[in-house]
Amino acid sequence: MPKVSHLFFQSGIVFLIVGIGMGLQMSISGVHNVTGAHAHLNLLGWVTSALFGAYYALNPAKAALRLAMIHYGVYTLGVIAMIVGLYFLLQGNTSFEPLVVVGSLVTFAGVLIFAYTVFAPSRTASPARPRPAE
């Protein structure tokens, strides 16, 4: 499995564990004020990261490009910033709103990088041309 795929799956699992923890905390306490952060973390953190990892596993030529690691870094940083900001914003701390905005934009940039990766043609080695007869 390509390194970037493995990283996306590892991060996704961490996001899933934290997301489930948030859900359990809400369920146990009966206070559901961070439902939005919980849902975003599970969807963007776990599901989307796993899909990115699967795509790169199925497309090792694209996974080998430097852009794949840039995608991983940008997207993961964006999700972390957005979720931390959203968690505290939903708890009533409005000073975290700029972090939600920046994190959302960085996450979106990560999605745009992935879209470019998907639509860009694969760069594979050209097949050997037959030599002219001597």
Coordinates of N, CA and C in Angstrom, one line a residue:
M1 N 0.9 -1.2 0.0 CA 0.0 0.0 0.0 C 0.9 1.2 0.0
P2 N 0.6 2.2 -0.8 CA 1.4 3.4 -0.9 C 1.4 4.2 0.5
K3 N 2.4 4.9 0.8 CA 2.6 5.6 2.1 C 1.4 6.5 2.3
V4 N 1.0 7.3 1.3 CA 0.0 8.3 1.5 C -1.4 7.6 1.8
S5 N -1.6 6.4 1.2 CA -2.8 5.7 1.6 C -2.8 5.3 3.0
H6 N -1.7 4.7 3.5 CA -1.5 4.3 4.8 C -1.7 5.5 5.8
L7 N -1.2 6.7 5.5 CA -1.3 7.9 6.3 C -2.8 8.3 6.4
F8 N -3.5 8.3 5.2 CA -4.9 8.7 5.2 C -5.7 7.7 6.1
F9 N -5.4 6.4 6.0 CA -6.1 5.4 6.8 C -5.8 5.6 8.3
Q10 N -4.5 5.8 8.6 CA -4.2 6.1 10.0 C -4.9 7.3 10.6
S11 N -4.8 8.4 9.9 CA -5.5 9.6 10.3 C -7.0 9.4 10.5
G12 N -7.5 8.7 9.5 CA -9.0 8.4 9.5 C -9.4 7.7 10.7
I13 N -8.6 6.7 11.1 CA -8.9 5.9 12.3 C -8.8 6.8 13.6
V14 N -7.8 7.6 13.6 CA -7.7 8.5 14.8 C -9.0 9.4 14.8
F15 N -9.4 10.0 13.7 CA -10.5 10.8 13.6 C -11.8 10.0 14.0
L16 N -11.9 8.8 13.6 CA -13.0 8.0 14.0 C -13.1 7.7 15.5
I17 N -12.0 7.4 16.1 CA -11.9 7.2 17.5 C -12.3 8.5 18.3
V18 N -11.8 9.6 17.9 CA -12.2 10.9 18.5 C -13.7 11.2 18.3
G19 N -14.1 11.0 17.0 CA -15.5 11.2 16.7 C -16.5 10.3 17.5
I20 N -16.1 9.1 17.7 CA -16.9 8.2 18.5 C -16.9 8.6 20.0
G21 N -15.7 9.1 20.4 CA -15.6 9.6 21.8 C -16.5 10.8 22.0
M22 N -16.5 11.7 21.0 CA -17.4 12.8 21.1 C -18.9 12.4 21.2
G23 N -19.2 11.4 20.4 CA -20.6 10.9 20.4 C -21.0 10.3 21.8
L24 N -20.0 9.5 22.3 CA -20.3 8.9 23.6 C -20.4 9.9 24.7
Q25 N -19.5 10.9 24.6 CA -19.6 12.0 25.6 C -21.0 12.7 25.6
M26 N -21.5 13.0 24.4 CA -22.8 13.6 24.3 C -23.9 12.7 24.8
S27 N -23.8 11.4 24.4 CA -24.8 10.5 24.9 C -24.8 10.3 26.4
I28 N -23.7 10.2 27.0 CA -23.6 10.0 28.4 C -24.1 11.2 29.2
S29 N -23.6 12.4 28.7 CA -24.0 13.6 29.4 C -25.4 14.1 29.1
G30 N -25.9 13.7 27.9 CA -27.3 14.1 27.5 C -27.2 15.5 26.9
V31 N -26.0 16.1 26.8 CA -25.8 17.4 26.2 C -25.3 17.2 24.7
H32 N -26.1 17.6 23.8 CA -25.7 17.3 22.4 C -25.4 18.6 21.6
N33 N -24.7 19.5 22.3 CA -24.4 20.8 21.6 C -23.2 20.7 20.6
V34 N -22.5 19.7 20.6 CA -21.4 19.6 19.6 C -21.6 18.5 18.5
T35 N -22.9 18.3 18.2 CA -23.3 17.3 17.2 C -22.7 17.7 15.9
G36 N -22.7 18.9 15.5 CA -22.1 19.4 14.2 C -20.6 19.0 14.1
A37 N -19.9 19.2 15.2 CA -18.4 18.8 15.2 C -18.3 17.3 15.1
H38 N -19.1 16.6 15.8 CA -19.1 15.1 15.8 C -19.4 14.6 14.4
A39 N -20.4 15.1 13.7 CA -20.8 14.7 12.4 C -19.7 15.0 11.4
H40 N -19.2 16.2 11.4 CA -18.2 16.7 10.5 C -16.9 15.8 10.7
L41 N -16.5 15.5 11.9 CA -15.3 14.7 12.1 C -15.5 13.3 11.6
N42 N -16.6 12.7 11.8 CA -16.8 11.4 11.3 C -16.9 11.4 9.8
L43 N -17.5 12.3 9.2 CA -17.7 12.3 7.7 C -16.4 12.8 7.0
L44 N -15.9 14.0 7.4 CA -14.7 14.5 6.7 C -13.4 13.8 7.2
G45 N -13.4 13.5 8.5 CA -12.2 12.9 9.1 C -12.1 11.4 8.8
W46 N -13.1 10.7 9.1 CA -13.0 9.2 8.9 C -13.4 8.8 7.5
V47 N -14.6 9.1 7.0 CA -15.1 8.6 5.8 C -14.3 9.1 4.6
T48 N -14.1 10.4 4.5 CA -13.4 11.0 3.4 C -12.0 10.7 3.4
S49 N -11.3 10.6 4.5 CA -9.9 10.2 4.5 C -9.7 8.8 4.1
A50 N -10.7 7.9 4.5 CA -10.6 6.5 4.0 C -10.8 6.4 2.5
L51 N -11.7 7.2 2.0 CA -11.9 7.2 0.5 C -10.7 7.7 -0.2
F52 N -10.0 8.8 0.3 CA -8.8 9.2 -0.3 C -7.7 8.1 -0.2
G53 N -7.6 7.5 0.9 CA -6.6 6.4 1.0 C -6.9 5.3 0.1
A54 N -8.2 4.9 -0.1 CA -8.5 3.9 -1.1 C -8.2 4.3 -2.5
Y55 N -8.5 5.5 -2.8 CA -8.2 6.0 -4.2 C -6.7 5.9 -4.5
Y56 N -5.9 6.3 -3.6 CA -4.5 6.3 -3.8 C -4.0 4.8 -3.8
A57 N -4.6 4.0 -3.0 CA -4.2 2.6 -3.1 C -4.5 1.9 -4.4
L58 N -5.6 2.4 -5.1 CA -5.9 1.9 -6.4 C -5.2 2.6 -7.5
N59 N -4.6 3.7 -7.2 CA -3.8 4.5 -8.2 C -2.4 4.8 -7.7
P60 N -1.6 3.8 -7.7 CA -0.2 4.0 -7.1 C 0.6 5.0 -7.8
A61 N 0.4 5.1 -9.1 CA 1.2 6.1 -9.9 C 0.9 7.5 -9.4
K62 N -0.4 7.8 -9.1 CA -0.8 9.1 -8.5 C -0.3 9.2 -7.1
A63 N -0.4 8.1 -6.3 CA 0.1 8.2 -5.0 C 1.5 8.5 -4.8
A64 N 2.3 8.1 -5.8 CA 3.8 8.4 -5.8 C 4.1 9.8 -6.1
L65 N 3.2 10.6 -6.6 CA 3.5 12.0 -6.8 C 3.6 12.8 -5.5
R66 N 4.4 13.8 -5.6 CA 4.6 14.7 -4.4 C 3.3 15.3 -4.0
L67 N 2.4 15.6 -5.0 CA 1.1 16.2 -4.8 C 0.3 15.4 -3.9
A68 N 0.4 14.1 -3.9 CA -0.4 13.3 -3.0 C -0.1 13.6 -1.5
M69 N 1.2 13.7 -1.2 CA 1.6 14.0 0.2 C 1.2 15.5 0.5
I70 N 1.2 16.4 -0.4 CA 0.8 17.7 -0.2 C -0.7 17.7 0.1
H71 N -1.5 16.9 -0.7 CA -2.9 16.7 -0.4 C -3.2 16.2 1.0
Y72 N -2.4 15.2 1.4 CA -2.6 14.7 2.7 C -2.4 15.7 3.8
G73 N -1.3 16.5 3.7 CA -1.0 17.5 4.7 C -2.0 18.6 4.8
V74 N -2.4 19.1 3.6 CA -3.3 20.2 3.6 C -4.7 19.8 4.1
Y75 N -5.2 18.7 3.6 CA -6.5 18.2 4.0 C -6.5 17.9 5.5
T76 N -5.6 17.1 6.0 CA -5.6 16.7 7.4 C -5.4 17.9 8.3
L77 N -4.6 18.9 8.0 CA -4.4 20.1 8.8 C -5.8 20.9 8.8
G78 N -6.4 21.0 7.6 CA -7.7 21.7 7.6 C -8.7 21.0 8.4
V79 N -8.9 19.7 8.4 CA -9.9 19.0 9.1 C -9.6 19.2 10.6
I80 N -8.4 19.1 11.1 CA -8.1 19.3 12.5 C -8.4 20.7 12.9
A81 N -8.0 21.7 12.2 CA -8.3 23.1 12.5 C -9.8 23.3 12.6
M82 N -10.5 22.9 11.5 CA -12.0 23.1 11.5 C -12.7 22.4 12.6
I83 N -12.3 21.2 12.9 CA -13.1 20.5 14.0 C -12.8 21.1 15.4
V84 N -11.5 21.4 15.6 CA -11.2 22.0 16.9 C -12.0 23.3 17.1
G85 N -11.9 24.2 16.1 CA -12.6 25.4 16.1 C -14.1 25.2 16.2
L86 N -14.7 24.3 15.5 CA -16.1 24.1 15.5 C -16.6 23.5 16.9
Y87 N -15.8 22.7 17.5 CA -16.1 22.1 18.8 C -16.2 23.2 19.8
F88 N -15.3 24.1 19.8 CA -15.3 25.2 20.8 C -16.3 26.2 20.5
L89 N -16.5 26.5 19.2 CA -17.6 27.4 18.8 C -19.0 26.9 19.2
L90 N -19.2 25.6 19.0 CA -20.5 25.1 19.4 C -20.7 25.0 20.9
Q91 N -19.6 25.1 21.6 CA -19.7 25.2 23.1 C -20.0 26.7 23.6
G92 N -20.0 27.6 22.6 CA -20.3 29.0 22.9 C -19.2 29.9 22.9
N93 N -18.0 29.4 22.5 CA -16.8 30.3 22.5 C -16.7 30.9 21.1
T94 N -17.2 32.0 20.9 CA -17.2 32.6 19.5 C -15.8 33.1 19.1
S95 N -14.8 33.1 19.9 CA -13.5 33.5 19.5 C -12.9 32.4 18.6
F96 N -13.5 31.3 18.5 CA -13.0 30.2 17.7 C -13.5 30.2 16.2
E97 N -14.4 31.2 16.0 CA -15.0 31.2 14.6 C -14.0 31.4 13.5
P98 N -13.0 32.3 13.7 CA -12.0 32.4 12.6 C -11.3 31.1 12.4
L99 N -11.0 30.3 13.4 CA -10.4 29.0 13.2 C -11.3 28.0 12.3
V100 N -12.6 28.1 12.6 CA -13.5 27.3 11.8 C -13.5 27.8 10.3
V101 N -13.4 29.1 10.1 CA -13.4 29.6 8.7 C -12.1 29.2 8.0
V102 N -11.0 29.4 8.7 CA -9.7 29.0 8.1 C -9.6 27.5 7.9
G103 N -10.0 26.8 8.9 CA -9.9 25.3 8.7 C -10.8 24.8 7.6
S104 N -12.0 25.4 7.5 CA -12.9 25.0 6.4 C -12.3 25.3 5.0
L105 N -11.7 26.5 4.9 CA -11.1 26.9 3.6 C -9.9 26.0 3.3
V106 N -9.1 25.6 4.3 CA -7.9 24.7 4.1 C -8.4 23.3 3.7
T107 N -9.5 22.9 4.4 CA -10.1 21.6 4.0 C -10.6 21.6 2.6
F108 N -11.2 22.7 2.2 CA -11.7 22.8 0.8 C -10.6 22.8 -0.2
A109 N -9.5 23.4 0.2 CA -8.3 23.4 -0.7 C -7.8 22.0 -0.8
G110 N -7.8 21.2 0.2 CA -7.4 19.8 0.1 C -8.3 19.0 -0.8
V111 N -9.6 19.3 -0.8 CA -10.6 18.7 -1.7 C -10.3 19.1 -3.1
L112 N -10.0 20.4 -3.3 CA -9.6 20.8 -4.7 C -8.4 20.2 -5.2
I113 N -7.4 20.0 -4.3 CA -6.2 19.2 -4.7 C -6.5 17.8 -5.2
F114 N -7.4 17.2 -4.4 CA -7.8 15.8 -4.8 C -8.6 15.8 -6.1
A115 N -9.4 16.8 -6.3 CA -10.2 16.9 -7.5 C -9.2 17.0 -8.7
Y116 N -8.2 17.8 -8.6 CA -7.2 18.0 -9.6 C -6.5 16.6 -9.9
T117 N -6.1 15.9 -8.8 CA -5.5 14.6 -8.9 C -6.3 13.6 -9.6
V118 N -7.6 13.6 -9.3 CA -8.5 12.7 -10.0 C -8.7 13.0 -11.5
F119 N -8.8 14.2 -11.8 CA -9.1 14.6 -13.2 C -7.8 14.7 -14.0
A120 N -6.6 14.9 -13.4 CA -5.4 15.0 -14.2 C -5.0 13.6 -14.8
P121 N -4.5 13.6 -16.0 CA -4.2 12.4 -16.6 C -3.0 11.7 -15.9
S122 N -3.0 10.4 -15.9 CA -2.0 9.7 -15.2 C -0.7 9.8 -16.1
R123 N 0.4 10.0 -15.4 CA 1.7 10.1 -16.1 C 2.4 8.8 -15.9
T124 N 2.3 8.0 -17.0 CA 3.0 6.7 -17.0 C 4.1 6.8 -18.0
A125 N 5.0 5.9 -17.9 CA 6.1 5.9 -18.9 C 5.6 5.5 -20.3
S126 N 6.1 6.2 -21.3 CA 5.6 5.9 -22.6 C 6.1 4.5 -23.0
P127 N 5.3 3.8 -23.8 CA 5.7 2.4 -24.2 C 6.9 2.6 -25.2
A128 N 7.7 1.6 -25.1 CA 8.9 1.7 -26.0 C 8.5 1.6 -27.5
R129 N 9.1 2.5 -28.2 CA 8.8 2.6 -29.7 C 9.6 1.5 -30.4
P130 N 9.0 0.9 -31.4 CA 9.8 -0.1 -32.1 C 10.9 0.7 -32.9
R131 N 12.1 0.0 -32.9 CA 13.2 0.6 -33.6 C 13.1 0.4 -35.1
P132 N 13.5 1.4 -35.9 CA 13.4 1.2 -37.4 C 14.3 0.0 -37.8
A133 N 13.9 -0.6 -38.8 CA 14.8 -1.7 -39.3 C 16.0 -1.2 -39.9
E134 N 17.1 -1.9 -39.7 CA 18.4 -1.4 -40.2 C 18.8 -2.1 -41.5

